[in-house]
PDB file of N, CA and C in Angstrom:
ATOM      1  N   MET A 158       0.810  -1.111   0.068  1.00 47.00           N
ATOM      2  CA  MET A 158      -0.072   0.131  -0.019  1.00 47.00           C
ATOM      3  C   MET A 158       0.937   1.117   0.034  1.00 47.00           C
ATOM      4  N   GLU A 159       0.489   2.155  -1.020  1.00 63.00           N
ATOM      5  CA  GLU A 159       1.408   3.431  -0.866  1.00 63.00           C
ATOM      6  C   GLU A 159       1.248   4.347   0.502  1.00 63.00           C
ATOM      7  N   LYS A 160       2.161   4.906   0.759  1.00 78.00           N
ATOM      8  CA  LYS A 160       2.082   5.763   1.722  1.00 78.00           C
ATOM      9  C   LYS A 160       1.400   7.142   1.377  1.00 78.00           C
ATOM     10  N   LYS A 161       0.410   7.621   2.385  1.00 80.00           N
ATOM     11  CA  LYS A 161      -0.359   8.849   2.127  1.00 80.00           C
ATOM     12  C   LYS A 161       0.109   9.987   2.943  1.00 80.00           C
ATOM     13  N   SER A 162       1.106   9.926   3.786  1.00 84.00           N
ATOM     14  CA  SER A 162       1.705  10.741   4.546  1.00 84.00           C
ATOM     15  C   SER A 162       2.183  11.996   3.776  1.00 84.00           C
ATOM     16  N   THR A 163       2.811  12.143   2.770  1.00 87.00           N
ATOM     17  CA  THR A 163       3.080  13.213   1.889  1.00 87.00           C
ATOM     18  C   THR A 163       1.901  13.978   1.457  1.00 87.00           C
ATOM     19  N   HIS A 164       0.929  13.215   0.815  1.00 90.00           N
ATOM     20  CA  HIS A 164      -0.459  13.791   0.628  1.00 90.00           C
ATOM     21  C   HIS A 164      -1.104  14.594   1.777  1.00 90.00           C
ATOM     22  N   ILE A 165      -1.055  13.996   2.912  1.00 88.00           N
ATOM     23  CA  ILE A 165      -1.739  14.368   4.006  1.00 88.00           C
ATOM     24  C   ILE A 165      -1.078  15.679   4.461  1.00 88.00           C
ATOM     25  N   LEU A 166       0.253  15.648   4.442  1.00 90.00           N
ATOM     26  CA  LEU A 166       0.977  16.798   5.015  1.00 90.00           C
ATOM     27  C   LEU A 166       0.595  17.976   3.987  1.00 90.00           C
ATOM     28  N   ASN A 167       0.803  17.707   2.750  1.00 92.00           N
ATOM     29  CA  ASN A 167       0.534  18.950   1.724  1.00 92.00           C
ATOM     30  C   ASN A 167      -1.068  19.403   1.850  1.00 92.00           C
ATOM     31  N   ALA A 168      -1.959  18.491   1.936  1.00 92.00           N
ATOM     32  CA  ALA A 168      -3.267  19.018   2.089  1.00 92.00           C
ATOM     33  C   ALA A 168      -3.574  19.755   3.518  1.00 92.00           C
ATOM     34  N   SER A 169      -3.201  19.156   4.419  1.00 93.00           N
ATOM     35  CA  SER A 169      -3.509  19.674   5.703  1.00 93.00           C
ATOM     36  C   SER A 169      -2.810  21.069   5.963  1.00 93.00           C
ATOM     37  N   SER A 170      -1.286  21.086   5.391  1.00 93.00           N
ATOM     38  CA  SER A 170      -0.698  22.521   5.532  1.00 93.00           C
ATOM     39  C   SER A 170      -1.491  23.302   4.865  1.00 93.00           C
ATOM     40  N   ASN A 171      -2.090  23.189   3.658  1.00 93.00           N
ATOM     41  CA  ASN A 171      -2.718  24.138   2.849  1.00 93.00           C
ATOM     42  C   ASN A 171      -4.166  24.535   3.547  1.00 93.00           C
ATOM     43  N   LEU A 172      -5.019  23.434   3.990  1.00 91.00           N
ATOM     44  CA  LEU A 172      -6.104  23.814   4.621  1.00 91.00           C
ATOM     45  C   LEU A 172      -6.020  24.456   5.992  1.00 91.00           C
ATOM     46  N   LEU A 173      -4.782  24.171   6.673  1.00 92.00           N
ATOM     47  CA  LEU A 173      -4.515  25.033   7.785  1.00 92.00           C
ATOM     48  C   LEU A 173      -4.468  26.610   7.581  1.00 92.00           C
ATOM     49  N   GLY A 174      -3.806  26.709   6.428  1.00 91.00           N
ATOM     50  CA  GLY A 174      -3.800  28.250   5.976  1.00 91.00           C
ATOM     51  C   GLY A 174      -5.051  28.765   5.665  1.00 91.00           C
ATOM     52  N   PHE A 175      -5.976  28.180   4.987  1.00 88.00           N
ATOM     53  CA  PHE A 175      -7.223  28.365   4.680  1.00 88.00           C
ATOM     54  C   PHE A 175      -8.302  28.661   5.984  1.00 88.00           C
ATOM     55  N   SER A 176      -7.892  27.595   6.814  1.00 87.00           N
ATOM     56  CA  SER A 176      -8.684  27.982   8.259  1.00 87.00           C
ATOM     57  C   SER A 176      -8.242  29.216   8.992  1.00 87.00           C
ATOM     58  N   LEU A 177      -7.037  29.541   8.920  1.00 89.00           N
ATOM     59  CA  LEU A 177      -6.410  30.789   9.410  1.00 89.00           C
ATOM     60  C   LEU A 177      -6.930  31.983   8.842  1.00 89.00           C
ATOM     61  N   VAL A 178      -7.263  31.909   7.462  1.00 87.00           N
ATOM     62  CA  VAL A 178      -7.804  32.999   6.897  1.00 87.00           C
ATOM     63  C   VAL A 178      -9.175  33.166   7.173  1.00 87.00           C
ATOM     64  N   ILE A 179      -9.787  31.935   7.567  1.00 82.00           N
ATOM     65  CA  ILE A 179     -11.316  32.121   7.993  1.00 82.00           C
ATOM     66  C   ILE A 179     -11.451  32.760   9.237  1.00 82.00           C
ATOM     67  N   ILE A 180     -10.596  32.431  10.238  1.00 83.00           N
ATOM     68  CA  ILE A 180     -10.840  33.111  11.417  1.00 83.00           C
ATOM     69  C   ILE A 180     -10.337  34.504  11.448  1.00 83.00           C
ATOM     70  N   THR A 181      -9.470  34.648  10.663  1.00 85.00           N
ATOM     71  CA  THR A 181      -8.940  36.297  10.392  1.00 85.00           C
ATOM     72  C   THR A 181     -10.140  37.164   9.762  1.00 85.00           C
ATOM     73  N   SER A 182     -10.727  36.513   8.748  1.00 82.00           N
ATOM     74  CA  SER A 182     -11.881  37.275   8.199  1.00 82.00           C
ATOM     75  C   SER A 182     -12.927  37.504   9.099  1.00 82.00           C
ATOM     76  N   LEU A 183     -13.340  36.336   9.963  1.00 78.00           N
ATOM     77  CA  LEU A 183     -14.336  36.343  10.639  1.00 78.00           C
ATOM     78  C   LEU A 183     -14.089  37.608  12.003  1.00 78.00           C
ATOM     79  N   LYS A 184     -12.973  37.576  12.396  1.00 79.00           N
ATOM     80  CA  LYS A 184     -12.629  38.442  13.461  1.00 79.00           C
ATOM     81  C   LYS A 184     -12.518  40.255  13.068  1.00 79.00           C
ATOM     82  N   ILE A 185     -12.144  40.331  11.548  1.00 84.00           N
ATOM     83  CA  ILE A 185     -12.192  41.269  10.926  1.00 84.00           C
ATOM     84  C   ILE A 185     -13.596  42.052  10.686  1.00 84.00           C
ATOM     85  N   SER A 186     -14.426  41.093  10.232  1.00 78.00           N
ATOM     86  CA  SER A 186     -15.875  41.503   9.720  1.00 78.00           C
ATOM     87  C   SER A 186     -16.821  41.356  11.062  1.00 78.00           C
ATOM     88  N   LYS A 187     -16.279  41.051  12.341  1.00 76.00           N
ATOM     89  CA  LYS A 187     -16.947  41.030  13.479  1.00 76.00           C
ATOM     90  C   LYS A 187     -18.230  40.177  13.344  1.00 76.00           C
ATOM     91  N   ILE A 188     -18.165  38.943  12.489  1.00 70.00           N
ATOM     92  CA  ILE A 188     -19.163  38.109  12.541  1.00 70.00           C
ATOM     93  C   ILE A 188     -19.083  37.089  13.713  1.00 70.00           C
ATOM     94  N   SER A 189     -17.903  36.839  14.221  1.00 64.00           N
ATOM     95  CA  SER A 189     -17.523  35.658  15.024  1.00 64.00           C
ATOM     96  C   SER A 189     -18.289  35.849  16.374  1.00 64.00           C
ATOM     97  N   GLN A 190     -18.805  36.834  16.847  1.00 66.00           N
ATOM     98  CA  GLN A 190     -19.741  36.812  17.961  1.00 66.00           C
ATOM     99  C   GLN A 190     -21.123  36.259  17.813  1.00 66.00           C
ATOM    100  N   SER A 191     -21.740  36.352  16.594  1.00 65.00           N
ATOM    101  CA  SER A 191     -23.042  35.791  16.566  1.00 65.00           C
ATOM    102  C   SER A 191     -23.147  34.432  15.882  1.00 65.00           C
ATOM    103  N   THR A 192     -21.852  33.655  15.617  1.00 70.00           N
ATOM    104  CA  THR A 192     -21.936  32.509  15.065  1.00 70.00           C
ATOM    105  C   THR A 192     -20.948  31.676  15.880  1.00 70.00           C
ATOM    106  N   HIS A 193     -20.778  30.291  15.622  1.00 77.00           N
ATOM    107  CA  HIS A 193     -19.807  29.356  16.007  1.00 77.00           C
ATOM    108  C   HIS A 193     -18.673  28.962  14.966  1.00 77.00           C
ATOM    109  N   LEU A 194     -18.691  29.865  14.115  1.00 81.00           N
ATOM    110  CA  LEU A 194     -17.820  29.628  13.047  1.00 81.00           C
ATOM    111  C   LEU A 194     -16.362  29.627  13.241  1.00 81.00           C
ATOM    112  N   ASP A 195     -15.987  30.689  14.162  1.00 81.00           N
ATOM    113  CA  ASP A 195     -14.586  30.765  14.551  1.00 81.00           C
ATOM    114  C   ASP A 195     -14.119  29.590  15.472  1.00 81.00           C
ATOM    115  N   GLU A 196     -15.192  29.095  16.343  1.00 85.00           N
ATOM    116  CA  GLU A 196     -14.854  27.796  17.119  1.00 85.00           C
ATOM    117  C   GLU A 196     -14.626  26.636  16.147  1.00 85.00           C
ATOM    118  N   PHE A 197     -15.463  26.539  15.291  1.00 85.00           N
ATOM    119  CA  PHE A 197     -15.252  25.281  14.322  1.00 85.00           C
ATOM    120  C   PHE A 197     -13.872  25.476  13.502  1.00 85.00           C
ATOM    121  N   ALA A 198     -13.590  26.588  13.092  1.00 86.00           N
ATOM    122  CA  ALA A 198     -12.502  26.885  12.329  1.00 86.00           C
ATOM    123  C   ALA A 198     -11.214  26.767  13.252  1.00 86.00           C
ATOM    124  N   GLY A 199     -11.342  27.250  14.467  1.00 89.00           N
ATOM    125  CA  GLY A 199     -10.058  27.106  15.262  1.00 89.00           C
ATOM    126  C   GLY A 199      -9.922  25.517  15.727  1.00 89.00           C
ATOM    127  N   VAL A 200     -10.899  24.771  15.935  1.00 92.00           N
ATOM    128  CA  VAL A 200     -10.805  23.351  16.087  1.00 92.00           C
ATOM    129  C   VAL A 200     -10.133  22.731  14.851  1.00 92.00           C
ATOM    130  N   ALA A 201     -10.423  23.286  13.861  1.00 93.00           N
ATOM    131  CA  ALA A 201      -9.941  22.516  12.604  1.00 93.00           C
ATOM    132  C   ALA A 201      -8.417  22.933  12.270  1.00 93.00           C
ATOM    133  N   CYS A 202      -8.155  24.290  12.757  1.00 93.00           N
ATOM    134  CA  CYS A 202      -6.643  24.644  12.831  1.00 93.00           C
ATOM    135  C   CYS A 202      -5.873  23.773  13.555  1.00 93.00           C
ATOM    136  N   VAL A 203      -6.361  23.397  15.063  1.00 95.00           N
ATOM    137  CA  VAL A 203      -5.623  22.523  15.648  1.00 95.00           C
ATOM    138  C   VAL A 203      -5.545  21.142  15.129  1.00 95.00           C
ATOM    139  N   PHE A 204      -6.674  20.740  14.638  1.00 96.00           N
ATOM    140  CA  PHE A 204      -6.507  19.409  14.056  1.00 96.00           C
ATOM    141  C   PHE A 204      -5.579  19.377  12.670  1.00 96.00           C
ATOM    142  N   PHE A 205      -5.551  20.386  11.895  1.00 95.00           N
ATOM    143  CA  PHE A 205      -4.854  20.221  10.827  1.00 95.00           C
ATOM    144  C   PHE A 205      -3.440  20.620  11.289  1.00 95.00           C
ATOM    145  N   ALA A 206      -2.866  21.369  12.359  1.00 96.00           N
ATOM    146  CA  ALA A 206      -1.845  21.323  12.822  1.00 96.00           C
ATOM    147  C   ALA A 206      -1.393  20.105  13.268  1.00 96.00           C
ATOM    148  N   PHE A 207      -2.120  19.404  13.960  1.00 96.00           N
ATOM    149  CA  PHE A 207      -1.558  18.022  14.555  1.00 96.00           C
ATOM    150  C   PHE A 207      -1.421  16.980  13.477  1.00 96.00           C
ATOM    151  N   SER A 208      -2.291  16.973  12.361  1.00 96.00           N
ATOM    152  CA  SER A 208      -2.287  16.181  11.089  1.00 96.00           C
ATOM    153  C   SER A 208      -1.079  16.490  10.502  1.00 96.00           C
ATOM    154  N   CYS A 209      -0.503  17.645  10.378  1.00 95.00           N
ATOM    155  CA  CYS A 209       0.892  18.194   9.721  1.00 95.00           C
ATOM    156  C   CYS A 209       1.759  17.351  10.418  1.00 95.00           C
ATOM    157  N   PHE A 210       1.920  17.699  11.900  1.00 95.00           N
ATOM    158  CA  PHE A 210       2.799  16.917  12.708  1.00 95.00           C
ATOM    159  C   PHE A 210       2.982  15.572  12.694  1.00 95.00           C
ATOM    160  N   PHE A 211       1.855  14.609  12.783  1.00 95.00           N
ATOM    161  CA  PHE A 211       2.036  13.450  12.614  1.00 95.00           C
ATOM    162  C   PHE A 211       2.163  12.842  11.216  1.00 95.00           C
ATOM    163  N   SER A 212       1.941  13.458  10.343  1.00 95.00           N
ATOM    164  CA  SER A 212       2.452  13.039   8.942  1.00 95.00           C
ATOM    165  C   SER A 212       3.747  13.217   8.841  1.00 95.00           C
ATOM    166  N   PHE A 213       4.123  14.376   9.314  1.00 94.00           N
ATOM    167  CA  PHE A 213       5.553  14.755   9.042  1.00 94.00           C
ATOM    168  C   PHE A 213       6.387  13.517  10.043  1.00 94.00           C
ATOM    169  N   LEU A 214       6.019  13.291  11.117  1.00 94.00           N
ATOM    170  CA  LEU A 214       6.727  12.148  11.869  1.00 94.00           C
ATOM    171  C   LEU A 214       6.651  10.708  11.082  1.00 94.00           C
ATOM    172  N   ALA A 215       5.500  10.614  10.379  1.00 92.00           N
ATOM    173  CA  ALA A 215       5.526   9.390   9.670  1.00 92.00           C
ATOM    174  C   ALA A 215       6.503   9.091   8.616  1.00 92.00           C
ATOM    175  N   ILE A 216       6.675  10.374   8.048  1.00 91.00           N
ATOM    176  CA  ILE A 216       7.642  10.585   6.677  1.00 91.00           C
ATOM    177  C   ILE A 216       9.096  10.159   7.243  1.00 91.00           C
ATOM    178  N   ARG A 217       9.206  10.987   8.362  1.00 92.00           N
ATOM    179  CA  ARG A 217      10.708  11.106   8.972  1.00 92.00           C
ATOM    180  C   ARG A 217      11.007   9.739   9.808  1.00 92.00           C
ATOM    181  N   THR A 218      10.164   8.792  10.191  1.00 91.00           N
ATOM    182  CA  THR A 218      10.430   7.628  11.129  1.00 91.00           C
ATOM    183  C   THR A 218      10.973   6.701  10.261  1.00 91.00           C
ATOM    184  N   SER A 219      12.048   5.804  10.899  1.00 90.00           N
ATOM    185  CA  SER A 219      12.584   4.726  10.152  1.00 90.00           C
ATOM    186  C   SER A 219      11.925   3.354  10.361  1.00 90.00           C
ATOM    187  N   GLN A 220      10.988   3.418  11.532  1.00 93.00           N
ATOM    188  CA  GLN A 220      10.283   2.209  11.954  1.00 93.00           C
ATOM    189  C   GLN A 220       9.011   2.194  11.233  1.00 93.00           C
ATOM    190  N   GLU A 221       8.812   1.151  10.278  1.00 90.00           N
ATOM    191  CA  GLU A 221       7.606   0.987   9.474  1.00 90.00           C
ATOM    192  C   GLU A 221       6.346   0.998  10.364  1.00 90.00           C
ATOM    193  N   LYS A 222       6.186   0.113  11.353  1.00 93.00           N
ATOM    194  CA  LYS A 222       5.024   0.123  12.384  1.00 93.00           C
ATOM    195  C   LYS A 222       4.908   1.562  12.865  1.00 93.00           C
ATOM    196  N   ARG A 223       5.743   2.045  13.555  1.00 94.00           N
ATOM    197  CA  ARG A 223       5.520   3.509  13.874  1.00 94.00           C
ATOM    198  C   ARG A 223       5.041   4.447  13.022  1.00 94.00           C
ATOM    199  N   GLY A 224       5.612   4.339  11.806  1.00 92.00           N
ATOM    200  CA  GLY A 224       5.252   5.249  10.683  1.00 92.00           C
ATOM    201  C   GLY A 224       3.767   4.993  10.274  1.00 92.00           C
ATOM    202  N   LYS A 225       3.412   3.820  10.159  1.00 93.00           N
ATOM    203  CA  LYS A 225       1.975   3.494   9.873  1.00 93.00           C
ATOM    204  C   LYS A 225       0.968   4.199  10.847  1.00 93.00           C
ATOM    205  N   ARG A 226       1.325   3.937  12.429  1.00 95.00           N
ATOM    206  CA  ARG A 226       0.631   4.441  13.517  1.00 95.00           C
ATOM    207  C   ARG A 226       0.487   6.224  13.262  1.00 95.00           C
ATOM    208  N   PHE A 227       1.598   6.577  13.033  1.00 94.00           N
ATOM    209  CA  PHE A 227       1.509   8.172  12.730  1.00 94.00           C
ATOM    210  C   PHE A 227       0.733   8.487  11.625  1.00 94.00           C
ATOM    211  N   GLU A 228       0.768   7.783  10.549  1.00 94.00           N
ATOM    212  CA  GLU A 228       0.071   8.057   9.412  1.00 94.00           C
ATOM    213  C   GLU A 228      -1.388   7.851   9.526  1.00 94.00           C
ATOM    214  N   THR A 229      -1.872   6.736  10.408  1.00 94.00           N
ATOM    215  CA  THR A 229      -3.235   6.655  10.884  1.00 94.00           C
ATOM    216  C   THR A 229      -3.776   7.744  11.637  1.00 94.00           C
ATOM    217  N   ILE A 230      -3.026   8.076  12.589  1.00 95.00           N
ATOM    218  CA  ILE A 230      -3.302   9.258  13.476  1.00 95.00           C
ATOM    219  C   ILE A 230      -3.561  10.450  12.671  1.00 95.00           C
ATOM    220  N   ALA A 231      -2.566  10.814  11.616  1.00 95.00           N
ATOM    221  CA  ALA A 231      -2.799  11.917  10.704  1.00 95.00           C
ATOM    222  C   ALA A 231      -3.728  11.921   9.844  1.00 95.00           C
ATOM    223  N   ASP A 232      -4.257  10.777   9.400  1.00 95.00           N
ATOM    224  CA  ASP A 232      -5.592  10.667   8.476  1.00 95.00           C
ATOM    225  C   ASP A 232      -6.602  10.795   9.137  1.00 95.00           C
ATOM    226  N   TYR A 233      -6.751  10.483  10.609  1.00 96.00           N
ATOM    227  CA  TYR A 233      -7.996  10.706  11.337  1.00 96.00           C
ATOM    228  C   TYR A 233      -8.210  11.966  11.698  1.00 96.00           C
ATOM    229  N   LEU A 234      -7.114  12.589  12.024  1.00 96.00           N
ATOM    230  CA  LEU A 234      -7.105  14.102  12.485  1.00 96.00           C
ATOM    231  C   LEU A 234      -7.664  15.041  11.196  1.00 96.00           C
ATOM    232  N   PHE A 235      -6.732  14.427  10.137  1.00 95.00           N
ATOM    233  CA  PHE A 235      -7.249  15.343   8.790  1.00 95.00           C
ATOM    234  C   PHE A 235      -8.780  15.179   8.662  1.00 95.00           C
ATOM    235  N   LEU A 236      -9.493  13.867   8.638  1.00 95.00           N
ATOM    236  CA  LEU A 236     -10.815  13.920   8.433  1.00 95.00           C
ATOM    237  C   LEU A 236     -11.734  14.521   9.489  1.00 95.00           C
ATOM    238  N   SER A 237     -11.247  14.595  10.747  1.00 96.00           N
ATOM    239  CA  SER A 237     -11.904  15.508  11.722  1.00 96.00           C
ATOM    240  C   SER A 237     -11.779  16.867  11.329  1.00 96.00           C
ATOM    241  N   ALA A 238     -10.747  17.357  10.857  1.00 95.00           N
ATOM    242  CA  ALA A 238     -10.640  18.878  10.674  1.00 95.00           C
ATOM    243  C   ALA A 238     -11.461  19.298   9.580  1.00 95.00           C
ATOM    244  N   LEU A 239     -11.622  18.294   8.416  1.00 94.00           N
ATOM    245  CA  LEU A 239     -12.500  18.440   7.485  1.00 94.00           C
ATOM    246  C   LEU A 239     -13.859  18.765   7.641  1.00 94.00           C
ATOM    247  N   PHE A 240     -14.391  17.724   8.675  1.00 94.00           N
ATOM    248  CA  PHE A 240     -15.747  17.710   9.049  1.00 94.00           C
ATOM    249  C   PHE A 240     -15.866  19.091   9.743  1.00 94.00           C
ATOM    250  N   CYS A 241     -14.817  19.695  10.572  1.00 91.00           N
ATOM    251  CA  CYS A 241     -15.167  20.912  11.192  1.00 91.00           C
ATOM    252  C   CYS A 241     -15.219  22.052  10.179  1.00 91.00           C
ATOM    253  N   ILE A 242     -14.588  22.110   9.038  1.00 90.00           N
ATOM    254  CA  ILE A 242     -14.535  23.051   8.082  1.00 90.00           C
ATOM    255  C   ILE A 242     -15.815  22.877   7.324  1.00 90.00           C
ATOM    256  N   VAL A 243     -16.424  21.620   6.963  1.00 89.00           N
ATOM    257  CA  VAL A 243     -17.612  21.728   6.458  1.00 89.00           C
ATOM    258  C   VAL A 243     -18.791  22.156   7.171  1.00 89.00           C
ATOM    259  N   LEU A 244     -18.725  22.024   8.777  1.00 87.00           N
ATOM    260  CA  LEU A 244     -19.429  22.456   9.412  1.00 87.00           C
ATOM    261  C   LEU A 244     -19.607  23.958   9.600  1.00 87.00           C
ATOM    262  N   ALA A 245     -18.515  24.466   9.438  1.00 82.00           N
ATOM    263  CA  ALA A 245     -18.381  25.850   9.279  1.00 82.00           C
ATOM    264  C   ALA A 245     -18.982  26.588   8.016  1.00 82.00           C
ATOM    265  N   VAL A 246     -18.792  26.003   6.867  1.00 82.00           N
ATOM    266  CA  VAL A 246     -19.210  26.442   5.637  1.00 82.00           C
ATOM    267  C   VAL A 246     -20.758  26.335   5.812  1.00 82.00           C
ATOM    268  N   VAL A 247     -21.172  25.216   6.238  1.00 86.00           N
ATOM    269  CA  VAL A 247     -22.609  24.893   6.166  1.00 86.00           C
ATOM    270  C   VAL A 247     -23.211  26.049   7.140  1.00 86.00           C
ATOM    271  N   ILE A 248     -22.675  26.379   8.313  1.00 81.00           N
ATOM    272  CA  ILE A 248     -23.167  27.478   9.166  1.00 81.00           C
ATOM    273  C   ILE A 248     -23.298  28.649   8.378  1.00 81.00           C
ATOM    274  N   LEU A 249     -21.998  29.107   7.609  1.00 77.00           N
ATOM    275  CA  LEU A 249     -21.795  30.454   6.880  1.00 77.00           C
ATOM    276  C   LEU A 249     -23.097  30.494   5.759  1.00 77.00           C
ATOM    277  N   THR A 250     -23.167  29.350   5.117  1.00 83.00           N
ATOM    278  CA  THR A 250     -24.109  29.292   4.098  1.00 83.00           C
ATOM    279  C   THR A 250     -25.646  29.704   4.723  1.00 83.00           C
ATOM    280  N   VAL A 251     -25.937  28.857   5.726  1.00 83.00           N
ATOM    281  CA  VAL A 251     -27.345  29.152   6.248  1.00 83.00           C
ATOM    282  C   VAL A 251     -27.364  30.783   6.940  1.00 83.00           C
ATOM    283  N   LYS A 252     -26.323  31.090   7.344  1.00 76.00           N
ATOM    284  CA  LYS A 252     -26.339  32.657   7.911  1.00 76.00           C
ATOM    285  C   LYS A 252     -26.553  33.562   6.724  1.00 76.00           C
ATOM    286  N   ILE A 253     -26.012  33.325   5.588  1.00 74.00           N
ATOM    287  CA  ILE A 253     -25.954  34.166   4.340  1.00 74.00           C
ATOM    288  C   ILE A 253     -27.376  34.078   3.753  1.00 74.00           C
ATOM    289  N   ILE A 254     -27.799  32.742   3.422  1.00 71.00           N
ATOM    290  CA  ILE A 254     -29.018  32.586   2.877  1.00 71.00           C
ATOM    291  C   ILE A 254     -30.203  32.894   3.936  1.00 71.00           C
TER     292      ILE A 254
END
């Protein structure tokens, strides 16, 4: 099975930046007081950051078993962060409509 760690690292680092842009724009526009968008984006930032960390460890480790474990952790953190971003987008869409 092909290692996914490099793909997880790339995608999670890009989406970490996207989440930080969401938080910054919410704070600038002062929308964050009336919704839970910044909380979901903040949780997504933490999950994406840890996903980056664990995928990097999976790439750098020399033990295959430990690398698989780190890759699995990074994968689940990435999926959880994606879920948080989807919730934030749904909340924003409902608020706009």
